[in-house]
Amino acid sequence: MPSAAPLSIWDLFQNADLIVKLVMVGLLVASVMVWAIAIEKLFLYSRTRRAMDSFEQAFWSGQSLEELYRALASRPSHSMAALFVAAMREWKRSIEGQPRSFAGLQMRIEKVMEVTIQREIGRLERHLLVLATVGSAGPFVGLFGTVWGIMTSFRAIAGQQSTSLAVVAPGIAEALFATAIGLIAAIPATIFYNKFVSDVNKQAQRLQGFADEFSAILSRQIDERG
Amino acid sequence: MRTAYTISAIGHAAVLLWSVWSLAAKPLPVSNEGLPVDLVTASEFSKITAGTQSAPKADTAKPLVEKVAEAKPIEDPTAKVVEKREVKAAREPPPAPESKPAEPESDKKQAEAPPDPIADALAKDEAKKPEPKKADAKPPTPPKKPAPPAPKFDPKQVAALLDKRDSARLAAAGETLNNAPSLGLSNGAAAQLSLSELDALRARLAQLWTVPAGAKDPQELVVLIRIKLKPDGRLAAPPIVLTSGKSPLFMAARDSAIRALFRGQPYDMLKPEHYEQWKDVEITFDPRDMIRG
């Protein structure tokens, strides 16, 4: 039985049952992952938003689309720029090829842009599932640790033939610590997941809107040339 | 992604370290303050010394004892002392008690073996008085009955049927002789006088309440009354009778109790500093034990 010394967090961890320890470590790892993903996504989304803003500015500035394509195609790009590059590549291939194929060009360009949007959204959404899982399963995992810890402490009561609070309290405190860690991991995960999902939706809508606009521009070009 | 993981891991490690160092559960402050306990001595419970109500107050109470014998409480200290209690005349003497009184009498005679000058003097006193119907105090024979052989009711001769004897009692017995009774009640047994305020209130009401005589079931006469008092000891509102009954005897007892409550005020035995305790009291008027709060 632990002495009456004040129970620090480390004591709580050290005295816990092996399974409770595993639960605690697992939840700690999950929490580290959640925060890592959150930090990464926060940076990614703000970067993506800034890139979209600057691209839209360049696109609507009246600059020649050929020049813009040449400037962007040389280096790998993401989101809206990637969408533009993919559409332009398909356009140029169809225009510059010897047998000019205007017939299915409109459809091909839309398909290409569709695929690029899916790829970009997939890139933005990557790892969000981890947040969702931790957010929903974290409390349950913590609860499992608590139930197991309380089971253990009740077995200790049975073994000691004593129900004094001093016997019961440390075990229950350890057990509840597992739920605490579970909640600590799950609450930020849920909050970040909700925020990121709405961010991804906003950016997907923006990409979709640009794709429609660009498709309309190219369609007009095709009709003029065809 | 790697930088994000590094930042996250470092952040967690920092939070954990901080919590290990600073979130150590402090033991709850144990309060060592003692609980306030009032010691109540035995004398603070209501006790009434044995004695008479009119006697002067003595420092050490001694019950009235006129005869050294096993202590026996006396019912009425004002009555005369006789050797043997007289049996009141009944209409028809039951045949069985003919022989019964003899046995306890002989027992008592043996117990009174040492000559008791007081008792003797009292007995002489009794003997001197010429009383027409009174039976002789000494003989162990059952007292004579003045009842005529034919139990015929004659209203004109009611006076002849009345018991004209003085009230009498047996000599008070105790371990030590004491002729000077101290203050108290005949049924009290405590060595020290102590009376709570509510007991004093009950005692006053008990004096003022007259129980209607002749009730078959005394439990029918129990009257429970709730009174509210003002700080000056007067009734703040008319008494509320909480028990109900139909018999006229109950109504008489109830009305008598209400009269007693009005006549008894102001209840100056109740101290104003304890007003909270007695501002709203329920009092049980019970003929069986006279009064109980």
Short mmCIF file of C-alpha atoms in Angstrom, two decimals:
data_model
loop_
_atom_site.label_atom_id
_atom_site.label_comp_id
_atom_site.label_asym_id
_atom_site.label_seq_id
_atom_site.Cartn_x
_atom_site.Cartn_y
_atom_site.Cartn_z
CA MET A 1 0.00 0.00 0.00
CA PRO A 2 1.44 3.37 -0.89
CA SER A 3 2.25 5.62 1.96
CA ALA A 4 0.33 8.77 2.68
CA ALA A 5 2.78 10.81 0.59
CA PRO A 6 1.07 13.14 -1.85
CA LEU A 7 0.22 11.38 -5.08
CA SER A 8 1.96 13.02 -7.99
CA ILE A 9 1.05 12.28 -11.58
CA TRP A 10 4.11 10.08 -11.88
CA ASP A 11 3.06 8.08 -8.82
CA LEU A 12 -0.35 7.61 -10.35
CA PHE A 13 1.25 6.20 -13.47
CA GLN A 14 3.83 4.10 -11.69
CA ASN A 15 1.44 2.38 -9.31
CA ALA A 16 -1.07 1.55 -11.99
CA ASP A 17 -1.77 -1.90 -13.35
CA LEU A 18 0.07 -2.99 -16.50
CA ILE A 19 -3.02 -2.76 -18.68
CA VAL A 20 -3.86 0.63 -17.30
CA LYS A 21 -0.28 1.67 -18.02
CA LEU A 22 -0.62 0.49 -21.61
CA VAL A 23 -3.86 2.40 -21.97
CA MET A 24 -2.23 5.51 -20.58
CA VAL A 25 0.79 5.23 -22.87
CA GLY A 26 -1.43 4.54 -25.87
CA LEU A 27 -3.54 7.57 -25.11
CA LEU A 28 -0.46 9.69 -24.64
CA VAL A 29 0.83 8.60 -28.05
CA ALA A 30 -2.58 9.36 -29.52
CA SER A 31 -2.48 12.79 -27.97
CA VAL A 32 0.98 13.45 -29.43
CA MET A 33 -0.31 12.36 -32.84
CA VAL A 34 -3.42 14.50 -32.56
CA TRP A 35 -1.42 17.59 -31.80
CA ALA A 36 1.16 16.83 -34.49
CA ILE A 37 -1.59 16.43 -37.09
CA ALA A 38 -3.31 19.54 -35.82
CA ILE A 39 -0.14 21.63 -36.07
CA GLU A 40 0.62 20.27 -39.52
CA LYS A 41 -2.91 20.87 -40.79
CA LEU A 42 -3.08 24.36 -39.38
CA PHE A 43 0.05 25.26 -41.30
CA LEU A 44 -1.07 23.40 -44.41
CA TYR A 45 -4.46 25.06 -44.56
CA SER A 46 -3.15 28.53 -43.99
CA ARG A 47 -0.49 27.90 -46.66
CA THR A 48 -3.11 26.57 -49.07
CA ARG A 49 -5.37 29.54 -48.44
CA ARG A 50 -2.56 31.99 -49.07
CA ALA A 51 -1.53 30.12 -52.24
CA MET A 52 -5.12 30.21 -53.50
CA ASP A 53 -5.38 33.91 -52.78
CA SER A 54 -2.14 34.71 -54.64
CA PHE A 55 -3.06 32.44 -57.56
CA GLU A 56 -6.49 33.96 -57.97
CA GLN A 57 -4.90 37.39 -57.91
CA ALA A 58 -2.47 36.34 -60.67
CA PHE A 59 -5.17 34.58 -62.67
CA TRP A 60 -7.56 37.51 -62.74
CA SER A 61 -4.85 40.12 -63.20
CA GLY A 62 -5.17 39.95 -66.97
CA GLN A 63 -1.90 38.10 -67.38
CA SER A 64 -1.70 35.76 -70.37
CA LEU A 65 -2.71 32.22 -69.45
CA GLU A 66 0.22 30.87 -71.50
CA GLU A 67 2.69 32.88 -69.47
CA LEU A 68 1.05 31.86 -66.24
CA TYR A 69 1.18 28.22 -67.34
CA ARG A 70 4.83 28.47 -68.24
CA ALA A 71 5.61 30.06 -64.88
CA LEU A 72 3.73 27.41 -62.91
CA ALA A 73 4.40 24.20 -64.86
CA SER A 74 8.11 24.24 -64.16
CA ARG A 75 7.69 23.57 -60.42
CA PRO A 76 5.29 21.31 -58.59
CA SER A 77 2.28 23.12 -57.34
CA HIS A 78 -0.74 22.41 -55.26
CA SER A 79 -4.43 23.18 -55.05
CA MET A 80 -5.64 25.80 -57.46
CA ALA A 81 -2.37 26.08 -59.35
CA ALA A 82 -2.29 22.31 -59.79
CA LEU A 83 -5.82 22.45 -61.08
CA PHE A 84 -4.90 25.15 -63.57
CA VAL A 85 -1.76 23.34 -64.69
CA ALA A 86 -3.60 20.06 -65.22
CA ALA A 87 -6.33 21.72 -67.29
CA MET A 88 -3.82 23.74 -69.33
CA ARG A 89 -1.70 20.68 -70.00
CA GLU A 90 -4.65 18.81 -71.37
CA TRP A 91 -5.63 21.88 -73.43
CA LYS A 92 -2.17 22.35 -74.88
CA ARG A 93 -1.83 18.67 -75.73
CA SER A 94 -5.09 18.74 -77.65
CA ILE A 95 -4.32 22.06 -79.39
CA GLU A 96 -0.73 21.31 -80.27
CA GLY A 97 -1.25 17.71 -81.36
CA GLN A 98 -1.28 17.21 -85.11
CA PRO A 99 -4.76 15.93 -85.46
CA ARG A 100 -6.51 18.58 -83.44
CA SER A 101 -9.06 16.90 -81.32
CA PHE A 102 -11.68 19.35 -80.21
CA ALA A 103 -14.41 16.80 -80.11
CA GLY A 104 -14.10 15.55 -76.56
CA LEU A 105 -11.77 18.28 -75.30
CA GLN A 106 -14.32 19.95 -73.05
CA MET A 107 -15.18 16.66 -71.42
CA ARG A 108 -11.54 15.66 -71.04
CA ILE A 109 -10.64 18.94 -69.40
CA GLU A 110 -13.51 18.66 -66.94
CA LYS A 111 -12.49 15.08 -66.14
CA VAL A 112 -8.89 16.10 -65.54
CA MET A 113 -9.95 18.93 -63.29
CA GLU A 114 -12.30 16.64 -61.40
CA VAL A 115 -9.50 14.19 -60.76
CA THR A 116 -7.16 16.96 -59.65
CA ILE A 117 -9.75 18.34 -57.24
CA GLN A 118 -10.20 14.88 -55.75
CA ARG A 119 -6.46 14.49 -55.36
CA GLU A 120 -6.10 17.88 -53.74
CA ILE A 121 -8.95 17.25 -51.34
CA GLY A 122 -7.48 13.87 -50.50
CA ARG A 123 -4.21 15.59 -49.71
CA LEU A 124 -5.95 18.11 -47.47
CA GLU A 125 -8.02 15.44 -45.74
CA ARG A 126 -5.16 13.06 -45.07
CA HIS A 127 -4.76 12.08 -41.38
CA LEU A 128 -8.05 13.70 -40.45
CA LEU A 129 -9.36 10.19 -39.82
CA VAL A 130 -6.87 9.85 -36.98
CA LEU A 131 -8.41 12.89 -35.31
CA ALA A 132 -11.89 11.47 -35.75
CA THR A 133 -10.87 8.12 -34.32
CA VAL A 134 -9.09 9.55 -31.32
CA GLY A 135 -11.93 11.95 -30.71
CA SER A 136 -14.54 9.23 -30.66
CA ALA A 137 -12.59 6.29 -29.25
CA GLY A 138 -10.31 8.12 -26.79
CA PRO A 139 -12.87 8.43 -24.01
CA PHE A 140 -13.79 4.77 -24.40
CA VAL A 141 -10.20 3.67 -24.19
CA GLY A 142 -9.73 5.83 -21.11
CA LEU A 143 -12.91 4.41 -19.64
CA PHE A 144 -11.60 0.93 -20.25
CA GLY A 145 -8.48 1.81 -18.30
CA THR A 146 -10.61 3.20 -15.50
CA VAL A 147 -12.82 0.16 -15.31
CA TRP A 148 -9.81 -2.10 -15.28
CA GLY A 149 -8.09 -0.02 -12.61
CA ILE A 150 -11.17 0.02 -10.41
CA MET A 151 -11.50 -3.72 -10.86
CA THR A 152 -7.93 -4.10 -9.70
CA SER A 153 -8.45 -1.87 -6.71
CA PHE A 154 -11.55 -3.78 -5.70
CA ARG A 155 -9.55 -6.96 -5.88
CA ALA A 156 -7.05 -5.23 -3.61
CA ILE A 157 -9.85 -4.47 -1.18
CA ALA A 158 -10.88 -8.09 -1.20
CA GLY A 159 -7.29 -9.13 -0.60
CA GLN A 160 -6.69 -6.70 2.24
CA GLN A 161 -10.02 -7.35 3.93
CA SER A 162 -10.17 -3.64 4.48
CA THR A 163 -12.45 -1.06 2.97
CA SER A 164 -10.76 2.00 4.37
CA LEU A 165 -10.52 4.90 2.00
CA ALA A 166 -6.75 4.81 2.20
CA VAL A 167 -6.79 1.39 0.54
CA VAL A 168 -9.33 2.26 -2.11
CA ALA A 169 -8.38 5.82 -2.99
CA PRO A 170 -4.99 5.36 -4.71
CA GLY A 171 -6.31 2.64 -7.00
CA ILE A 172 -9.34 4.65 -7.97
CA ALA A 173 -7.25 7.76 -8.50
CA GLU A 174 -4.99 5.81 -10.85
CA ALA A 175 -7.97 4.41 -12.66
CA LEU A 176 -9.58 7.80 -13.07
CA PHE A 177 -6.30 9.15 -14.36
CA ALA A 178 -6.74 6.90 -17.41
CA THR A 179 -10.09 8.53 -18.20
CA ALA A 180 -8.51 11.93 -17.68
CA ILE A 181 -5.83 11.18 -20.26
CA GLY A 182 -8.45 9.81 -22.61
CA LEU A 183 -10.43 13.03 -22.36
CA ILE A 184 -7.30 15.15 -22.68
CA ALA A 185 -6.53 13.38 -25.95
CA ALA A 186 -10.09 13.26 -27.24
CA ILE A 187 -11.30 16.80 -26.61
CA PRO A 188 -8.69 18.57 -28.81
CA ALA A 189 -9.05 15.82 -31.39
CA THR A 190 -12.77 16.41 -31.70
CA ILE A 191 -12.44 20.17 -31.79
CA PHE A 192 -9.68 20.09 -34.41
CA TYR A 193 -11.52 17.48 -36.46
CA ASN A 194 -14.63 19.65 -36.69
CA LYS A 195 -12.61 22.72 -37.57
CA PHE A 196 -10.54 20.92 -40.21
CA VAL A 197 -13.53 19.28 -41.84
CA SER A 198 -15.20 22.65 -42.29
CA ASP A 199 -11.90 24.11 -43.60
CA VAL A 200 -11.56 21.30 -46.15
CA ASN A 201 -15.16 21.82 -47.26
CA LYS A 202 -14.53 25.52 -47.78
CA GLN A 203 -11.39 24.90 -49.81
CA ALA A 204 -13.08 22.17 -51.85
CA GLN A 205 -15.91 24.55 -52.70
CA ARG A 206 -13.39 27.18 -53.71
CA LEU A 207 -11.58 24.69 -55.97
CA GLN A 208 -14.86 23.56 -57.47
CA GLY A 209 -15.86 27.13 -58.16
CA PHE A 210 -12.55 27.88 -59.86
CA ALA A 211 -12.80 24.69 -61.88
CA ASP A 212 -16.24 25.70 -63.14
CA GLU A 213 -15.08 29.17 -64.06
CA PHE A 214 -11.96 27.96 -65.80
CA SER A 215 -13.95 25.31 -67.62
CA ALA A 216 -16.29 28.01 -68.88
CA ILE A 217 -13.36 30.08 -70.16
CA LEU A 218 -11.81 27.10 -71.96
CA SER A 219 -15.17 26.11 -73.40
CA ARG A 220 -15.51 29.57 -74.93
CA GLN A 221 -12.01 29.23 -76.43
CA ILE A 222 -12.85 25.81 -77.89
CA ASP A 223 -16.00 27.13 -79.49
CA GLU A 224 -14.10 30.11 -80.97
CA ARG A 225 -11.39 27.90 -82.46
CA GLY A 226 -13.60 25.02 -83.49
CA MET B 1 4.99 16.27 -40.83
CA ARG B 2 8.11 15.43 -38.87
CA THR B 3 8.45 18.92 -37.52
CA ALA B 4 4.83 18.82 -36.44
CA TYR B 5 5.43 15.57 -34.56
CA THR B 6 8.52 17.02 -32.94
CA ILE B 7 6.67 20.11 -31.84
CA SER B 8 3.81 18.01 -30.51
CA ALA B 9 6.07 15.61 -28.64
CA ILE B 10 8.06 18.44 -27.10
CA GLY B 11 4.85 20.16 -26.07
CA HIS B 12 3.51 17.02 -24.42
CA ALA B 13 6.76 16.38 -22.64
CA ALA B 14 6.75 19.93 -21.32
CA VAL B 15 3.16 19.67 -20.10
CA LEU B 16 3.84 16.32 -18.46
CA LEU B 17 6.95 17.57 -16.71
CA TRP B 18 5.12 20.62 -15.50
CA SER B 19 2.24 18.51 -14.21
CA VAL B 20 4.57 16.06 -12.48
CA TRP B 21 6.28 18.88 -10.67
CA SER B 22 3.37 21.10 -9.89
CA LEU B 23 0.21 19.02 -9.85
CA ALA B 24 1.20 16.77 -6.97
CA ALA B 25 -1.99 16.30 -5.05
CA LYS B 26 -1.75 18.02 -1.74
CA PRO B 27 -3.28 16.12 1.11
CA LEU B 28 -6.50 17.64 2.27
CA PRO B 29 -6.11 19.81 5.32
CA VAL B 30 -7.16 17.77 8.28
CA SER B 31 -9.21 19.82 10.61
CA ASN B 32 -8.21 19.23 14.17
CA GLU B 33 -10.81 21.49 15.60
CA GLY B 34 -12.83 19.79 18.22
CA LEU B 35 -16.53 19.59 17.95
CA PRO B 36 -18.27 21.73 20.51
CA VAL B 37 -19.82 19.40 23.02
CA ASP B 38 -22.10 20.51 25.76
CA LEU B 39 -21.80 18.48 28.88
CA VAL B 40 -25.15 17.85 30.41
CA THR B 41 -25.03 16.78 33.99
CA ALA B 42 -27.58 14.44 35.40
CA SER B 43 -29.03 17.22 37.50
CA GLU B 44 -29.94 19.19 34.42
CA PHE B 45 -32.61 16.71 33.70
CA SER B 46 -35.76 17.37 35.49
CA LYS B 47 -35.67 15.97 38.98
CA ILE B 48 -37.76 16.79 41.92
CA THR B 49 -36.62 16.25 45.45
CA ALA B 50 -38.76 14.33 47.84
CA GLY B 51 -40.49 16.54 50.33
CA THR B 52 -43.43 18.83 50.73
CA GLN B 53 -44.32 21.72 48.53
CA SER B 54 -44.60 24.21 51.37
CA ALA B 55 -41.36 23.40 53.17
CA PRO B 56 -38.54 25.90 53.21
CA LYS B 57 -35.81 25.31 50.71
CA ALA B 58 -32.94 23.38 52.23
CA ASP B 59 -29.45 23.06 50.90
CA THR B 60 -29.39 19.31 51.21
CA ALA B 61 -32.74 17.79 50.67
CA LYS B 62 -33.88 15.10 53.03
CA PRO B 63 -37.08 13.24 52.51
CA LEU B 64 -39.50 13.11 55.37
CA VAL B 65 -38.90 9.94 57.30
CA GLU B 66 -40.80 9.12 60.42
CA LYS B 67 -40.06 5.46 60.63
CA VAL B 68 -36.92 3.56 59.89
CA ALA B 69 -37.87 0.94 57.39
CA GLU B 70 -37.66 0.23 53.74
CA ALA B 71 -38.25 3.46 51.92
CA LYS B 72 -41.76 3.78 50.62
CA PRO B 73 -43.03 6.88 48.93
CA ILE B 74 -45.89 8.67 50.59
CA GLU B 75 -48.72 9.90 48.50
CA ASP B 76 -50.04 12.78 50.51
CA PRO B 77 -47.64 14.32 53.02
CA THR B 78 -50.37 16.48 54.52
CA ALA B 79 -52.51 13.58 55.64
CA LYS B 80 -52.33 12.26 59.16
CA VAL B 81 -50.09 9.36 59.97
CA VAL B 82 -51.74 6.17 61.13
CA GLU B 83 -50.38 2.76 61.77
CA LYS B 84 -52.45 1.11 59.16
CA ARG B 85 -54.26 2.44 56.20
CA GLU B 86 -57.96 2.29 56.62
CA VAL B 87 -59.98 0.61 54.04
CA LYS B 88 -62.72 2.79 52.71
CA ALA B 89 -66.16 1.46 53.19
CA ALA B 90 -67.45 -0.38 50.25
CA ARG B 91 -71.05 -1.22 49.75
CA GLU B 92 -70.75 -4.94 49.93
CA PRO B 93 -67.65 -6.27 51.57
CA PRO B 94 -66.12 -8.90 49.33
CA PRO B 95 -65.76 -12.11 51.20
CA ALA B 96 -62.26 -12.93 50.08
CA PRO B 97 -60.33 -10.04 51.71
CA GLU B 98 -61.50 -11.15 55.14
CA SER B 99 -58.33 -13.02 55.87
CA LYS B 100 -56.00 -11.21 53.54
CA PRO B 101 -55.24 -8.06 55.53
CA ALA B 102 -54.08 -10.10 58.46
CA GLU B 103 -50.98 -11.40 56.76
CA PRO B 104 -49.42 -8.15 55.67
CA GLU B 105 -50.29 -6.71 59.03
CA SER B 106 -48.40 -9.37 60.90
CA ASP B 107 -45.49 -8.90 58.55
CA LYS B 108 -45.51 -5.24 59.26
CA LYS B 109 -45.63 -5.83 62.97
CA GLN B 110 -42.48 -7.85 62.75
CA ALA B 111 -40.81 -5.18 60.69
CA GLU B 112 -41.74 -2.61 63.26
CA ALA B 113 -40.18 -4.63 66.06
CA PRO B 114 -37.95 -1.78 67.32
CA PRO B 115 -40.17 0.57 69.30
CA ASP B 116 -40.79 3.75 67.42
CA PRO B 117 -41.54 6.64 69.78
CA ILE B 118 -42.88 8.86 67.05
CA ALA B 119 -45.19 6.26 65.74
CA ASP B 120 -46.37 5.47 69.20
CA ALA B 121 -47.04 9.09 69.96
CA LEU B 122 -48.90 9.47 66.74
CA ALA B 123 -50.89 6.39 67.46
CA LYS B 124 -51.79 7.76 70.89
CA ASP B 125 -52.89 10.97 69.31
CA GLU B 126 -55.11 9.07 67.02
CA ALA B 127 -56.57 7.08 69.82
CA LYS B 128 -57.47 10.15 71.83
CA LYS B 129 -59.66 11.61 69.17
CA PRO B 130 -63.25 10.52 69.55
CA GLU B 131 -64.45 9.61 66.15
CA PRO B 132 -67.78 7.95 65.81
CA LYS B 133 -67.23 5.79 62.77
CA LYS B 134 -63.54 5.39 62.82
CA ALA B 135 -62.33 1.92 63.39
CA ASP B 136 -59.67 1.27 65.94
CA ALA B 137 -56.29 1.88 64.42
CA LYS B 138 -54.55 -1.02 66.05
CA PRO B 139 -56.58 -4.19 65.68
CA PRO B 140 -55.84 -6.26 62.63
CA THR B 141 -59.47 -7.02 62.04
CA PRO B 142 -61.03 -5.51 58.98
CA PRO B 143 -62.81 -2.22 59.62
CA LYS B 144 -66.45 -2.13 60.36
CA LYS B 145 -68.78 -1.27 57.63
CA PRO B 146 -71.46 1.32 58.21
CA ALA B 147 -73.46 -0.03 55.34
CA PRO B 148 -76.87 -1.30 56.23
CA PRO B 149 -77.63 -4.92 55.53
CA ALA B 150 -80.19 -4.08 52.91
CA PRO B 151 -78.60 -1.91 50.27
CA LYS B 152 -81.41 0.50 49.89
CA PHE B 153 -80.75 3.94 48.60
CA ASP B 154 -82.23 6.62 50.76
CA PRO B 155 -81.40 10.14 49.61
CA LYS B 156 -82.12 11.52 53.03
CA GLN B 157 -79.47 9.39 54.62
CA VAL B 158 -76.70 10.27 52.20
CA ALA B 159 -75.03 12.32 54.91
CA ALA B 160 -74.76 9.23 57.04
CA LEU B 161 -72.94 7.47 54.26
CA LEU B 162 -70.30 10.13 53.88
CA ASP B 163 -66.85 9.28 55.06
CA LYS B 164 -66.20 11.64 57.94
CA ARG B 165 -62.76 10.38 58.76
CA ASP B 166 -59.77 12.61 58.42
CA SER B 167 -57.48 11.69 55.63
CA ALA B 168 -54.84 9.40 56.94
CA ARG B 169 -51.69 7.83 55.71
CA LEU B 170 -49.03 5.45 56.81
CA ALA B 171 -45.92 6.79 58.47
CA ALA B 172 -43.26 7.70 55.95
CA ALA B 173 -40.50 5.18 56.10
CA GLY B 174 -36.88 5.67 55.23
CA GLU B 175 -33.38 4.81 56.20
CA THR B 176 -32.83 7.69 58.58
CA LEU B 177 -35.33 9.57 60.63
CA ASN B 178 -36.07 13.08 59.53
CA ASN B 179 -38.91 15.09 60.95
CA ALA B 180 -38.29 18.28 59.06
CA PRO B 181 -39.35 17.71 55.51
CA SER B 182 -37.61 19.65 52.81
CA LEU B 183 -38.99 21.26 49.71
CA GLY B 184 -40.15 18.89 47.03
CA LEU B 185 -42.92 16.63 45.89
CA SER B 186 -44.09 13.48 47.51
CA ASN B 187 -43.27 11.41 44.44
CA GLY B 188 -39.86 12.98 43.86
CA ALA B 189 -36.78 10.94 44.45
CA ALA B 190 -33.81 13.09 43.52
CA ALA B 191 -31.33 14.40 46.01
CA GLN B 192 -31.04 17.74 44.32
CA LEU B 193 -33.67 20.03 42.98
CA SER B 194 -33.43 20.78 39.30
CA LEU B 195 -36.21 21.79 37.07
CA SER B 196 -36.07 22.80 33.48
CA GLU B 197 -38.06 25.75 32.34
CA LEU B 198 -40.53 23.64 30.46
CA ASP B 199 -40.94 21.40 33.46
CA ALA B 200 -41.74 24.45 35.53
CA LEU B 201 -44.32 25.42 32.95
CA ARG B 202 -45.81 21.95 33.12
CA ALA B 203 -45.83 21.99 36.89
CA ARG B 204 -47.78 25.24 36.90
CA LEU B 205 -50.24 23.93 34.37
CA ALA B 206 -50.61 20.71 36.32
CA GLN B 207 -51.67 22.71 39.33
CA LEU B 208 -54.23 24.66 37.34
CA TRP B 209 -55.68 21.80 35.36
CA THR B 210 -58.48 19.86 36.96
CA VAL B 211 -59.08 16.43 35.61
CA PRO B 212 -62.73 15.54 35.44
CA ALA B 213 -63.28 12.74 37.90
CA GLY B 214 -64.91 9.48 37.10
CA ALA B 215 -63.63 8.87 33.63
CA LYS B 216 -63.55 5.24 32.67
CA ASP B 217 -60.80 5.55 30.14
CA PRO B 218 -58.27 8.11 31.17
CA GLN B 219 -56.60 7.87 27.76
CA GLU B 220 -59.70 9.53 26.35
CA LEU B 221 -58.94 12.60 28.36
CA VAL B 222 -55.50 13.20 26.91
CA VAL B 223 -55.48 16.73 25.53
CA LEU B 224 -52.66 17.85 23.28
CA ILE B 225 -52.50 21.61 22.98
CA ARG B 226 -50.13 23.73 20.97
CA ILE B 227 -49.42 27.18 22.28
CA LYS B 228 -47.45 30.07 20.91
CA LEU B 229 -45.91 32.40 23.39
CA LYS B 230 -44.69 35.95 23.29
CA PRO B 231 -41.28 36.78 24.73
CA ASP B 232 -42.92 38.18 27.85
CA GLY B 233 -44.35 34.76 28.63
CA ARG B 234 -47.92 35.48 27.59
CA LEU B 235 -49.90 33.60 24.99
CA ALA B 236 -49.36 35.04 21.54
CA ALA B 237 -52.41 33.32 20.10
CA PRO B 238 -55.31 31.27 21.40
CA PRO B 239 -54.23 27.70 22.18
CA ILE B 240 -54.80 25.18 19.41
CA VAL B 241 -56.23 21.87 20.56
CA LEU B 242 -54.68 19.10 18.51
CA THR B 243 -56.64 16.15 19.87
CA SER B 244 -60.31 15.63 19.42
CA GLY B 245 -62.87 13.68 21.30
CA LYS B 246 -66.58 13.40 21.54
CA SER B 247 -67.22 12.54 25.13
CA PRO B 248 -68.35 15.35 27.43
CA LEU B 249 -65.59 14.40 29.82
CA PHE B 250 -63.03 15.08 27.14
CA MET B 251 -64.60 18.45 26.44
CA ALA B 252 -64.48 19.27 30.12
CA ALA B 253 -60.84 18.27 30.29
CA ARG B 254 -60.08 20.26 27.17
CA ASP B 255 -61.81 23.37 28.43
CA SER B 256 -60.10 23.02 31.75
CA ALA B 257 -56.75 22.74 30.02
CA ILE B 258 -57.43 25.88 27.99
CA ARG B 259 -58.50 27.72 31.13
CA ALA B 260 -55.36 26.54 32.86
CA LEU B 261 -53.29 27.90 29.99
CA PHE B 262 -54.95 31.31 30.26
CA ARG B 263 -54.83 31.45 34.02
CA GLY B 264 -51.24 30.40 34.20
CA GLN B 265 -49.84 33.33 32.25
CA PRO B 266 -47.51 35.09 32.34
CA TYR B 267 -45.18 32.15 32.30
CA ASP B 268 -42.32 34.03 33.87
CA MET B 269 -40.40 30.84 34.63
CA LEU B 270 -39.44 30.78 30.94
CA LYS B 271 -36.33 32.82 30.44
CA PRO B 272 -36.42 35.29 27.55
CA GLU B 273 -32.94 34.28 26.40
CA HIS B 274 -34.29 30.82 25.58
CA TYR B 275 -37.27 32.23 23.74
CA GLU B 276 -36.51 30.19 20.63
CA GLN B 277 -37.00 27.00 22.61
CA TRP B 278 -40.36 27.81 24.07
CA LYS B 279 -42.02 30.19 21.66
CA ASP B 280 -43.96 27.31 20.14
CA VAL B 281 -44.58 24.32 22.40
CA GLU B 282 -46.95 21.42 22.46
CA ILE B 283 -48.18 20.37 25.85
CA THR B 284 -49.85 17.07 26.62
CA PHE B 285 -52.37 17.14 29.41
CA ASP B 286 -52.54 13.50 30.43
CA PRO B 287 -54.48 12.47 33.51
CA ARG B 288 -52.42 9.32 33.87
CA ASP B 289 -49.21 11.08 34.67
CA MET B 290 -50.91 14.38 35.35
CA ILE B 291 -48.98 16.35 32.79
CA ARG B 292 -46.31 15.75 30.28
CA GLY B 293 -44.83 18.10 27.74
#
